[in-house]
Tab-separated table of C-alpha atoms in Angstrom:
chain	number	residue	atom	x	y	z
T	1	MET	CA	1.304	8.516	8.296
T	2	ASN	CA	-2.253	9.611	8.995
T	3	GLY	CA	-4.093	12.902	9.115
T	4	SER	CA	-4.305	15.868	6.752
T	5	LEU	CA	-1.526	17.886	5.189
T	6	SER	CA	-3.138	20.989	6.651
T	7	SER	CA	-2.061	19.675	10.070
T	8	LEU	CA	1.616	19.540	9.163
T	9	THR	CA	3.820	20.819	11.968
T	10	ILE	CA	6.136	23.802	11.653
T	11	SER	CA	9.120	21.459	11.498
T	12	GLN	CA	7.492	19.553	8.623
T	13	HIS	CA	6.891	22.798	6.718
T	14	ARG	CA	10.555	23.640	7.242
T	15	TRP	CA	11.430	20.176	5.967
T	16	SER	CA	9.419	20.796	2.790
T	17	ARG	CA	11.105	24.180	2.244
T	18	LYS	CA	14.555	22.659	2.721
T	19	ASN	CA	14.033	19.520	0.643
T	20	LEU	CA	11.624	20.749	-2.018
T	21	GLY	CA	12.925	24.275	-2.526
T	22	LEU	CA	10.877	27.466	-2.462
T	23	HIS	CA	8.925	26.585	-5.615
T	24	GLY	CA	8.125	23.102	-4.327
T	25	ALA	CA	7.109	24.411	-0.905
T	26	ILE	CA	4.721	26.907	-2.489
T	27	GLU	CA	3.211	24.160	-4.667
T	28	LEU	CA	2.846	21.946	-1.614
T	29	ARG	CA	1.030	24.672	0.318
T	30	SER	CA	-1.274	25.694	-2.521
T	31	ALA	CA	-2.162	22.428	-4.260
T	32	TRP	CA	-4.634	19.972	-2.714
T	33	LEU	CA	-3.496	21.058	0.738
T	34	HIS	CA	-6.735	21.295	2.658
T	35	SER	CA	-8.264	17.961	1.650
T	36	ALA	CA	-5.283	15.650	1.028
T	37	ARG	CA	-4.150	13.148	3.610
T	38	LEU	CA	-0.507	12.500	4.410
T	39	LYS	CA	-0.707	9.056	2.825
T	40	GLN	CA	-1.657	10.731	-0.446
T	41	TYR	CA	1.523	12.823	-0.489
T	42	PRO	CA	4.736	10.758	-0.895
T	43	LEU	CA	6.799	12.979	1.387
T	44	LEU	CA	9.010	10.144	2.631
T	45	LEU	CA	8.727	7.670	-0.243
T	46	GLY	CA	11.267	9.236	-2.577
T	47	HIS	CA	10.550	8.672	-6.268
T	48	PRO	CA	9.977	4.925	-6.681
T	49	PRO	CA	9.604	3.471	-10.196
T	50	ILE	CA	6.356	1.760	-9.082
T	51	TRP	CA	4.067	3.239	-6.452
T	52	LEU	CA	1.372	0.687	-5.626
T	53	VAL	CA	-1.549	2.261	-3.778
T	54	THR	CA	-3.988	-0.334	-2.460
T	55	GLY	CA	-7.144	0.767	-0.772
T	56	GLY	CA	-10.784	0.196	-0.085
T	57	ARG	CA	-13.741	1.597	-1.978
T	58	GLY	CA	-13.902	5.375	-1.669
T	59	SER	CA	-10.520	5.601	0.034
T	60	GLY	CA	-9.252	8.339	-2.305
T	61	LYS	CA	-7.275	6.204	-4.768
T	62	THR	CA	-8.719	7.862	-7.884
T	63	ARG	CA	-8.130	11.348	-6.519
T	64	LEU	CA	-4.541	10.442	-5.755
T	65	GLY	CA	-4.029	9.020	-9.242
T	66	ALA	CA	-5.403	12.175	-10.882
T	67	GLU	CA	-3.343	14.488	-8.665
T	68	TRP	CA	-0.257	12.368	-9.358
T	69	VAL	CA	-0.740	12.815	-13.116
T	70	HIS	CA	-1.065	16.600	-12.733
T	71	ALA	CA	2.072	16.640	-10.570
T	72	MET	CA	4.010	14.655	-13.178
T	73	VAL	CA	2.969	17.129	-15.864
T	74	ARG	CA	3.882	20.179	-13.775
T	75	GLY	CA	7.077	18.773	-12.260
T	76	GLN	CA	5.614	19.248	-8.805
T	77	PRO	CA	7.417	17.935	-5.702
T	78	PRO	CA	7.182	15.764	-3.730
T	79	PHE	CA	5.564	13.591	-6.416
T	80	THR	CA	8.523	14.129	-8.716
T	81	ARG	CA	11.792	16.018	-8.652
T	82	PRO	CA	11.479	19.836	-8.895
T	83	ASN	CA	10.785	20.958	-12.461
T	84	GLN	CA	11.200	17.423	-13.830
T	85	ARG	CA	8.119	17.470	-16.039
T	86	HIS	CA	6.740	14.339	-17.620
T	87	ARG	CA	5.264	14.808	-21.085
T	88	HIS	CA	4.151	11.362	-22.313
T	89	ILE	CA	1.714	9.605	-19.980
T	90	ALA	CA	-0.293	6.394	-20.310
T	91	LEU	CA	-3.719	6.100	-18.657
T	92	ILE	CA	-4.806	2.468	-18.403
T	93	GLY	CA	-8.021	1.053	-16.966
T	94	GLU	CA	-10.052	-2.132	-17.260
T	95	THR	CA	-11.940	-0.719	-20.268
T	96	LEU	CA	-11.796	2.505	-22.265
T	97	ALA	CA	-15.137	3.423	-20.710
T	98	ASP	CA	-13.576	3.097	-17.242
T	99	VAL	CA	-10.656	5.316	-18.259
T	100	ARG	CA	-13.016	7.990	-19.524
T	101	ASP	CA	-15.760	7.766	-16.885
T	102	VAL	CA	-13.501	7.372	-13.837
T	103	MET	CA	-9.944	8.478	-14.548
T	104	VAL	CA	-10.672	11.391	-16.893
T	105	GLU	CA	-14.223	12.685	-16.392
T	106	GLY	CA	-15.074	11.212	-12.979
T	107	PRO	CA	-15.778	13.342	-9.870
T	108	SER	CA	-12.183	12.789	-8.729
T	109	GLY	CA	-10.689	12.430	-12.206
T	110	ILE	CA	-8.135	14.460	-14.114
T	111	LEU	CA	-10.516	17.101	-15.503
T	112	ALA	CA	-12.208	17.705	-12.143
T	113	THR	CA	-8.862	18.207	-10.375
T	114	ALA	CA	-7.212	20.484	-12.959
T	115	ARG	CA	-7.761	23.588	-10.733
T	116	GLY	CA	-7.222	26.267	-13.352
T	117	HIS	CA	-4.573	24.405	-15.339
T	118	ARG	CA	-5.888	24.082	-18.871
T	119	VAL	CA	-6.421	20.482	-19.975
T	120	ARG	CA	-8.060	19.689	-23.319
T	121	PHE	CA	-9.820	16.360	-23.695
T	122	GLU	CA	-9.994	14.888	-27.195
T	123	PRO	CA	-12.291	11.833	-26.857
T	124	SER	CA	-12.042	10.829	-30.514
T	125	ARG	CA	-8.257	10.617	-30.249
T	126	ARG	CA	-8.369	9.142	-26.738
T	127	ARG	CA	-6.010	11.674	-25.239
T	128	LEU	CA	-5.678	14.717	-22.998
T	129	ILE	CA	-3.385	17.653	-23.758
T	130	TRP	CA	-2.063	20.127	-21.182
T	131	ALA	CA	-1.192	23.724	-21.983
T	132	ASN	CA	2.529	22.936	-21.623
T	133	GLY	CA	2.315	20.278	-24.344
T	134	ALA	CA	2.140	17.160	-22.131
T	135	VAL	CA	-0.060	14.397	-23.548
T	136	ALA	CA	-1.851	11.548	-21.774
T	137	GLN	CA	-3.099	8.658	-23.935
T	138	MET	CA	-5.928	6.302	-22.977
T	139	PHE	CA	-5.601	2.509	-23.097
T	140	SER	CA	-7.697	-0.509	-22.138
T	141	SER	CA	-6.557	-3.732	-20.499
T	142	GLU	CA	-8.723	-5.490	-23.078
T	143	ASP	CA	-6.191	-4.592	-25.785
T	144	PRO	CA	-2.588	-5.137	-24.609
T	145	GLU	CA	-1.319	-4.846	-28.190
T	146	SER	CA	-2.349	-1.172	-28.284
T	147	LEU	CA	0.578	-0.530	-25.944
T	148	ARG	CA	3.025	-1.966	-28.441
T	149	GLY	CA	4.770	1.006	-30.039
T	150	PRO	CA	3.906	4.089	-27.914
T	151	GLN	CA	6.555	5.414	-25.531
T	152	PHE	CA	6.021	6.994	-22.129
T	153	ASP	CA	7.788	8.537	-19.188
T	154	ALA	CA	4.876	8.014	-16.758
T	155	ALA	CA	1.752	5.857	-16.407
T	156	TRP	CA	-1.316	5.668	-14.194
T	157	CYS	CA	-2.810	2.172	-13.942
T	158	ASP	CA	-6.222	2.144	-12.255
T	159	GLU	CA	-7.952	-0.901	-10.710
T	160	LEU	CA	-5.250	-3.218	-11.992
T	161	ALA	CA	-6.699	-6.165	-10.037
T	162	LYS	CA	-9.741	-6.035	-12.379
T	163	TRP	CA	-7.830	-5.905	-15.672
T	164	LYS	CA	-8.908	-8.407	-18.330
T	165	HIS	CA	-5.441	-9.310	-19.657
T	166	ASP	CA	-3.565	-7.969	-16.671
T	167	GLU	CA	-0.122	-9.526	-17.056
T	168	ALA	CA	0.059	-9.092	-20.833
T	169	CYS	CA	-1.053	-5.459	-20.564
T	170	PHE	CA	1.225	-4.621	-17.643
T	171	ASP	CA	4.251	-6.291	-19.247
T	172	MET	CA	3.672	-4.460	-22.525
T	173	LEU	CA	3.526	-1.173	-20.604
T	174	GLN	CA	6.907	-1.833	-19.008
T	175	PHE	CA	8.543	-1.992	-22.437
T	176	GLY	CA	6.975	1.360	-23.286
T	177	LEU	CA	8.193	3.198	-20.165
T	178	ARG	CA	11.499	4.177	-21.746
T	179	LEU	CA	11.436	7.968	-22.045
T	180	GLY	CA	12.975	10.614	-19.795
T	181	LYS	CA	15.395	10.325	-16.911
T	182	ASN	CA	13.056	8.715	-14.403
T	183	PRO	CA	10.084	6.782	-15.858
T	184	ARG	CA	7.426	6.371	-13.193
T	185	GLN	CA	4.117	4.612	-12.692
T	186	ILE	CA	1.392	4.687	-10.069
T	187	ILE	CA	-1.032	1.802	-9.605
T	188	THR	CA	-4.272	2.491	-7.737
T	189	THR	CA	-6.415	-0.547	-7.014
T	190	THR	CA	-8.494	-2.488	-4.559
T	191	PRO	CA	-6.340	-5.613	-4.249
T	192	LYS	CA	-7.313	-9.112	-5.278
T	193	PRO	CA	-5.043	-12.172	-5.114
T	194	THR	CA	-4.197	-12.251	-8.817
T	195	ARG	CA	-0.829	-13.512	-10.001
T	196	LEU	CA	0.158	-10.002	-11.107
T	197	MET	CA	-0.740	-8.478	-7.747
T	198	LYS	CA	1.387	-11.081	-6.000
T	199	ARG	CA	4.256	-10.251	-8.363
T	200	LEU	CA	4.009	-6.586	-7.471
T	201	TYR	CA	3.835	-7.265	-3.740
T	202	ALA	CA	7.040	-9.292	-4.034
T	203	ASP	CA	8.850	-6.849	-6.350
T	204	PRO	CA	11.599	-4.968	-4.429
T	205	HIS	CA	11.137	-1.981	-6.764
T	206	THR	CA	7.520	-1.544	-5.648
T	207	VAL	CA	6.703	0.908	-2.864
T	208	ARG	CA	3.261	0.234	-1.423
T	209	THR	CA	0.792	2.472	0.395
T	210	SER	CA	-2.409	1.129	1.949
T	211	MET	CA	-5.479	3.361	2.383
T	212	PRO	CA	-8.601	1.927	4.078
T	213	THR	CA	-11.980	3.446	3.322
T	214	ASP	CA	-12.308	4.754	6.887
T	215	ASP	CA	-9.468	7.234	6.284
T	216	ASN	CA	-11.606	9.104	3.754
T	217	ALA	CA	-14.911	8.981	5.628
T	218	LYS	CA	-15.287	12.782	5.791
T	219	ASN	CA	-15.405	12.956	1.983
T	220	LEU	CA	-18.048	10.238	1.605
T	221	ALA	CA	-21.811	10.283	2.044
T	222	PRO	CA	-22.879	10.557	5.708
T	223	GLY	CA	-23.386	7.154	7.250
T	224	PHE	CA	-21.844	5.257	4.333
T	225	VAL	CA	-18.844	3.901	6.229
T	226	SER	CA	-20.803	2.909	9.336
T	227	LEU	CA	-23.426	1.161	7.201
T	228	VAL	CA	-21.004	-0.917	5.132
T	229	ARG	CA	-18.902	-1.645	8.212
T	230	GLN	CA	-21.991	-2.981	9.937
T	231	ARG	CA	-22.738	-5.242	6.993
T	232	TYR	CA	-19.285	-6.406	5.946
T	233	ALA	CA	-16.771	-5.805	8.770
T	234	GLY	CA	-14.502	-8.811	9.250
T	235	SER	CA	-15.730	-10.634	6.142
T	236	ARG	CA	-13.421	-11.418	3.280
T	237	LEU	CA	-15.341	-8.950	1.120
T	238	GLY	CA	-15.135	-6.235	3.756
T	239	ARG	CA	-11.445	-6.697	4.402
T	240	GLN	CA	-10.759	-6.557	0.672
T	241	GLU	CA	-13.167	-3.806	-0.381
T	242	LEU	CA	-12.972	-1.605	2.744
T	243	ASP	CA	-9.554	-2.276	4.285
T	244	GLY	CA	-7.703	-2.854	1.023
T	245	GLU	CA	-6.188	-6.148	2.195
T	246	LEU	CA	-4.808	-8.707	-0.219
T	247	ILE	CA	-6.514	-11.876	0.985
T	248	ASP	CA	-5.396	-15.134	-0.532
T	249	ASP	CA	-6.068	-18.826	-0.093
T	250	ARG	CA	-3.284	-21.308	0.439
T	251	ASP	CA	-3.544	-24.051	-2.161
T	252	ASP	CA	-2.943	-26.925	0.280
T	253	ALA	CA	-4.939	-25.496	3.203
T	254	LEU	CA	-7.715	-27.543	4.790
T	255	TRP	CA	-10.121	-24.599	4.679
T	256	SER	CA	-10.809	-22.028	1.971
T	257	ARG	CA	-12.341	-18.572	2.205
T	258	ALA	CA	-15.321	-19.823	0.209
T	259	MET	CA	-15.937	-22.564	2.786
T	260	LEU	CA	-15.876	-20.057	5.632
T	261	GLU	CA	-18.145	-17.616	3.811
T	262	ALA	CA	-20.635	-20.480	3.374
T	263	ALA	CA	-20.368	-21.285	7.092
T	264	MET	CA	-21.108	-17.714	8.153
T	265	THR	CA	-24.675	-17.403	9.462
T	266	GLY	CA	-24.501	-14.360	11.716
T	267	GLN	CA	-27.233	-15.942	13.859
T	268	LYS	CA	-26.869	-18.174	16.868
T	269	GLY	CA	-30.396	-19.505	17.070
T	270	GLU	CA	-31.189	-21.990	19.806
T	271	ILE	CA	-27.968	-23.448	21.233
T	272	ARG	CA	-28.183	-26.601	23.315
T	273	ARG	CA	-24.734	-27.643	24.507
T	274	ILE	CA	-21.761	-25.232	24.761
T	275	VAL	CA	-18.088	-25.943	25.339
T	276	VAL	CA	-15.007	-23.738	25.703
T	277	ALA	CA	-11.817	-25.332	24.360
T	278	ILE	CA	-8.297	-24.327	25.407
T	279	ASP	CA	-5.025	-25.070	23.655
T	280	PRO	CA	-2.516	-23.813	26.265
T	281	PRO	CA	1.037	-22.774	25.338
T	282	ALA	CA	4.122	-24.438	26.792
T	283	THR	CA	5.536	-21.064	27.952
T	284	SER	CA	4.135	-17.626	28.740
T	285	THR	CA	6.691	-15.187	27.306
T	286	LYS	CA	5.741	-12.491	24.800
T	287	ASN	CA	7.251	-14.598	21.995
T	288	SER	CA	5.575	-17.851	23.019
T	289	ASP	CA	2.705	-19.533	21.217
T	290	ALA	CA	-0.753	-18.136	21.795
T	291	CYS	CA	-3.264	-19.764	24.089
T	292	GLY	CA	-6.093	-20.802	21.793
T	293	ILE	CA	-9.518	-20.244	23.393
T	294	ILE	CA	-12.553	-21.080	21.244
T	295	ALA	CA	-16.186	-21.470	22.291
T	296	ALA	CA	-18.708	-23.474	20.271
T	297	GLY	CA	-22.144	-24.957	20.750
T	298	LEU	CA	-24.681	-27.346	19.212
T	299	ASP	CA	-27.756	-25.899	17.522
T	300	ARG	CA	-31.202	-27.480	17.222
T	301	GLU	CA	-30.287	-29.230	13.949
T	302	GLY	CA	-27.227	-30.853	15.496
T	303	ARG	CA	-24.710	-28.534	13.803
T	304	ALA	CA	-21.749	-27.084	15.644
T	305	VAL	CA	-21.726	-23.284	15.857
T	306	VAL	CA	-18.525	-21.359	16.617
T	307	LEU	CA	-19.497	-18.678	19.140
T	308	ALA	CA	-16.332	-16.887	20.259
T	309	ASP	CA	-12.586	-16.570	19.806
T	310	ALA	CA	-10.878	-15.327	22.987
T	311	THR	CA	-7.348	-16.418	22.047
T	312	LEU	CA	-4.507	-14.696	23.930
T	313	ARG	CA	-0.806	-14.283	23.109
T	314	GLY	CA	1.945	-13.983	25.697
T	315	ALA	CA	-0.466	-14.505	28.594
T	316	LYS	CA	0.555	-16.130	31.859
T	317	PRO	CA	-1.390	-19.235	32.934
T	318	GLN	CA	-3.457	-17.345	35.511
T	319	HIS	CA	-4.494	-14.839	32.844
T	320	TRP	CA	-5.593	-17.281	30.132
T	321	ALA	CA	-7.332	-19.427	32.746
T	322	SER	CA	-9.265	-16.381	33.979
T	323	VAL	CA	-10.293	-15.427	30.430
T	324	ALA	CA	-11.419	-18.981	29.625
T	325	VAL	CA	-13.403	-19.281	32.859
T	326	ALA	CA	-15.039	-15.897	32.288
T	327	LEU	CA	-16.102	-17.003	28.799
T	328	TYR	CA	-17.344	-20.286	30.271
T	329	HIS	CA	-19.645	-18.424	32.676
T	330	ARG	CA	-20.725	-15.772	30.172
T	331	LEU	CA	-21.940	-18.420	27.732
T	332	ASP	CA	-23.215	-20.740	30.499
T	333	ALA	CA	-21.043	-23.497	29.017
T	334	ASP	CA	-21.303	-27.165	29.952
T	335	CYS	CA	-17.604	-27.889	30.172
T	336	LEU	CA	-14.146	-26.545	29.531
T	337	VAL	CA	-12.102	-28.794	27.208
T	338	ALA	CA	-8.361	-28.440	27.819
T	339	GLU	CA	-5.498	-30.070	25.961
T	340	VAL	CA	-2.955	-31.344	28.499
T	341	ASN	CA	-0.092	-32.488	26.256
T	342	GLN	CA	1.975	-29.443	27.221
T	343	GLY	CA	1.033	-28.881	30.858
T	344	GLY	CA	-0.435	-32.154	32.107
T	345	ASP	CA	-2.316	-31.826	35.389
T	346	MET	CA	-1.041	-28.234	35.693
T	347	VAL	CA	-3.695	-27.046	33.246
T	348	ALA	CA	-6.597	-28.270	35.373
T	349	ALA	CA	-4.842	-27.053	38.526
T	350	VAL	CA	-4.486	-23.504	37.152
T	351	ILE	CA	-8.149	-23.447	36.130
T	352	ALA	CA	-9.101	-24.657	39.593
T	353	THR	CA	-7.304	-21.696	41.184
T	354	VAL	CA	-9.690	-19.433	39.262
T	355	ASP	CA	-12.874	-21.446	39.855
T	356	LYS	CA	-12.997	-24.940	41.360
T	357	ALA	CA	-16.592	-25.429	40.224
T	358	VAL	CA	-15.742	-25.337	36.519
T	359	ARG	CA	-16.080	-28.720	34.883
T	360	VAL	CA	-12.816	-29.475	33.074
T	361	LYS	CA	-12.435	-32.260	30.532
T	362	GLN	CA	-8.799	-33.034	29.825
T	363	VAL	CA	-7.928	-34.239	26.339
T	364	ARG	CA	-4.638	-35.471	24.993
T	365	ALA	CA	-3.478	-35.390	21.377
T	366	ASN	CA	-2.376	-38.777	20.059
T	367	ARG	CA	-2.239	-37.727	16.418
T	368	GLY	CA	-0.674	-34.793	14.595
T	369	LYS	CA	-2.476	-31.481	14.188
T	370	TRP	CA	-3.225	-32.078	10.509
T	371	LEU	CA	-4.770	-35.492	11.105
T	372	ARG	CA	-6.908	-34.131	13.934
T	373	ALA	CA	-8.076	-31.191	11.824
T	374	GLU	CA	-8.921	-33.112	8.619
T	375	PRO	CA	-12.245	-34.568	9.799
T	376	VAL	CA	-13.282	-31.208	11.246
T	377	ALA	CA	-12.602	-29.517	7.892
T	378	ALA	CA	-14.751	-32.219	6.291
T	379	LEU	CA	-17.596	-31.237	8.623
T	380	TYR	CA	-17.417	-27.696	7.216
T	381	GLU	CA	-17.747	-29.106	3.700
T	382	GLN	CA	-20.800	-31.072	4.858
T	383	ASP	CA	-22.424	-27.939	6.337
T	384	ARG	CA	-22.142	-29.406	9.835
T	385	VAL	CA	-20.298	-26.362	11.261
T	386	ARG	CA	-21.423	-22.736	11.223
T	387	HIS	CA	-19.954	-19.452	12.500
T	388	ALA	CA	-22.181	-17.110	14.476
T	389	ALA	CA	-19.930	-14.090	13.787
T	390	ARG	CA	-16.799	-13.055	11.911
T	391	PHE	CA	-13.558	-14.254	13.476
T	392	PRO	CA	-10.896	-12.740	11.171
T	393	GLU	CA	-7.813	-14.064	12.964
T	394	LEU	CA	-9.263	-17.545	13.315
T	395	GLU	CA	-10.303	-17.543	9.648
T	396	ASP	CA	-6.843	-16.390	8.550
T	397	GLU	CA	-5.278	-19.240	10.495
T	398	MET	CA	-7.707	-21.822	9.120
T	399	CYS	CA	-7.058	-20.766	5.507
T	400	ASP	CA	-3.296	-20.857	6.080
T	401	PHE	CA	-3.181	-24.261	7.765
T	402	GLY	CA	-1.520	-26.806	5.492
T	403	PRO	CA	0.159	-30.199	5.972
T	404	ASN	CA	3.252	-28.495	7.392
T	405	GLY	CA	1.364	-26.107	9.641
T	406	LEU	CA	1.080	-22.365	9.107
T	407	SER	CA	3.149	-20.771	6.354
T	408	ALA	CA	4.948	-18.473	8.814
T	409	GLY	CA	5.961	-21.400	11.018
T	410	ARG	CA	3.814	-20.356	13.985
T	411	SER	CA	1.706	-22.791	15.956
T	412	PRO	CA	-1.963	-22.994	14.797
T	413	ASP	CA	-3.307	-22.349	18.298
T	414	ARG	CA	-6.721	-21.081	17.266
T	415	VAL	CA	-7.190	-24.019	14.894
T	416	ASP	CA	-6.151	-26.454	17.630
T	417	ALA	CA	-8.711	-25.055	20.050
T	418	LEU	CA	-11.360	-25.057	17.319
T	419	VAL	CA	-10.661	-28.711	16.537
T	420	TRP	CA	-10.973	-29.680	20.202
T	421	ALA	CA	-14.271	-27.805	20.521
T	422	ILE	CA	-15.859	-29.305	17.397
T	423	SER	CA	-14.539	-32.782	18.223
T	424	GLU	CA	-16.164	-32.582	21.651
T	425	LEU	CA	-19.504	-31.493	20.206
T	426	LEU	CA	-19.532	-33.911	17.242
T	427	PRO	CA	-17.316	-36.779	18.435
T	428	ARG	CA	-18.532	-39.454	16.034
T	429	HIS	CA	-18.173	-37.205	13.004
T	430	ALA	CA	-14.861	-35.643	14.027
T	431	GLU	CA	-12.992	-38.922	14.470
T	432	ALA	CA	-10.282	-39.499	11.902
T	433	PRO	CA	-10.588	-42.804	10.010
T	434	ARG	CA	-8.246	-45.541	11.164
T	435	VAL	CA	-5.445	-46.385	8.776
T	436	ARG	CA	-5.085	-50.135	8.266
T	437	ASP	CA	-1.996	-51.676	6.761
T	438	PHE	CA	-2.776	-54.782	4.728
T	439	GLY	CA	0.776	-55.083	3.390
């Protein structure tokens, strides 16, 4: 769900009155109504034991965590059941300084969002006390043992992906969440591929909400989002820190994110020879493999530079041929390299129906995809291949390409086209070594 709660329809207001009761509906209308987004109100999530909120920088995660704590204390729907107040709360951050500076005293923290509800902060005792007697204690991920003993009925874990002793601290917290009828916890974090984050993503008891930075642009400094998007859009850092994506490397993949970050130049420079490579699918239904279309060129230093990814899914032959030919002309390419294992002479014939003047070089795969890709991956390690721009889908496929293909079982169409393009530009370097049997 997107948008603001202030834009709720009449039917949605009726839903809140029916499902939350009069008291809950009044709370919903009066508390955080004019600035909250629908994703920040769990109207349709129920009351999960773990609510994992992943988001980019400035996406509103801290504000949500603080409002969630207040709602737990007040028994405010839809965050909790009507009048089910939580009285023993754990606040856990990377360090005690983070808990105090961000979660408690920060611009979007608990004290700033109290809105007339009296909350007393006792720094020396590392706790907050509400007027109704609820207490929130502060803990650091640096000291998991401090969670041994205390009991809670709710917990807010902030920036869990940064925690020092994340698994030990999180596991110790779970043993302490043993009070009340419905112990709850919210986790607000920019995701990183830690073992604990992967555990939570796979846990059936976890309900996850994703909030990109763009959703909260109106509450951020003017121009901030456009500036960081310009600098980091499509990069691993941007997708993690702005889109809130959990980006991981596959252990047995030929490429890693670090390799691709090193290959990213953002500049084309002087390009001498340019080719457009096509890996055509066997069929053209919406569920068929994609048609990989990758353009690359040679720079002045003799390095290959990936210039474009025009890959299509579910396209008919005439369509992908038209797209490839258009890219060929736009880049003033020297030739169009087309794999013909699937379509044979049909591939060149289809291209000819679009433009007979296009020079087509037909190539045929005699080795498996992995063997063909290995020497090309080695060229990346040798700094012989660069990327002139971010190609997120291509990069995802490269970092998920292992000995048995892609983890989801799909065909690595972008990787195939990339391999053909680089092999054409750097033929001597992209040849796989011959295997000799001396047995």
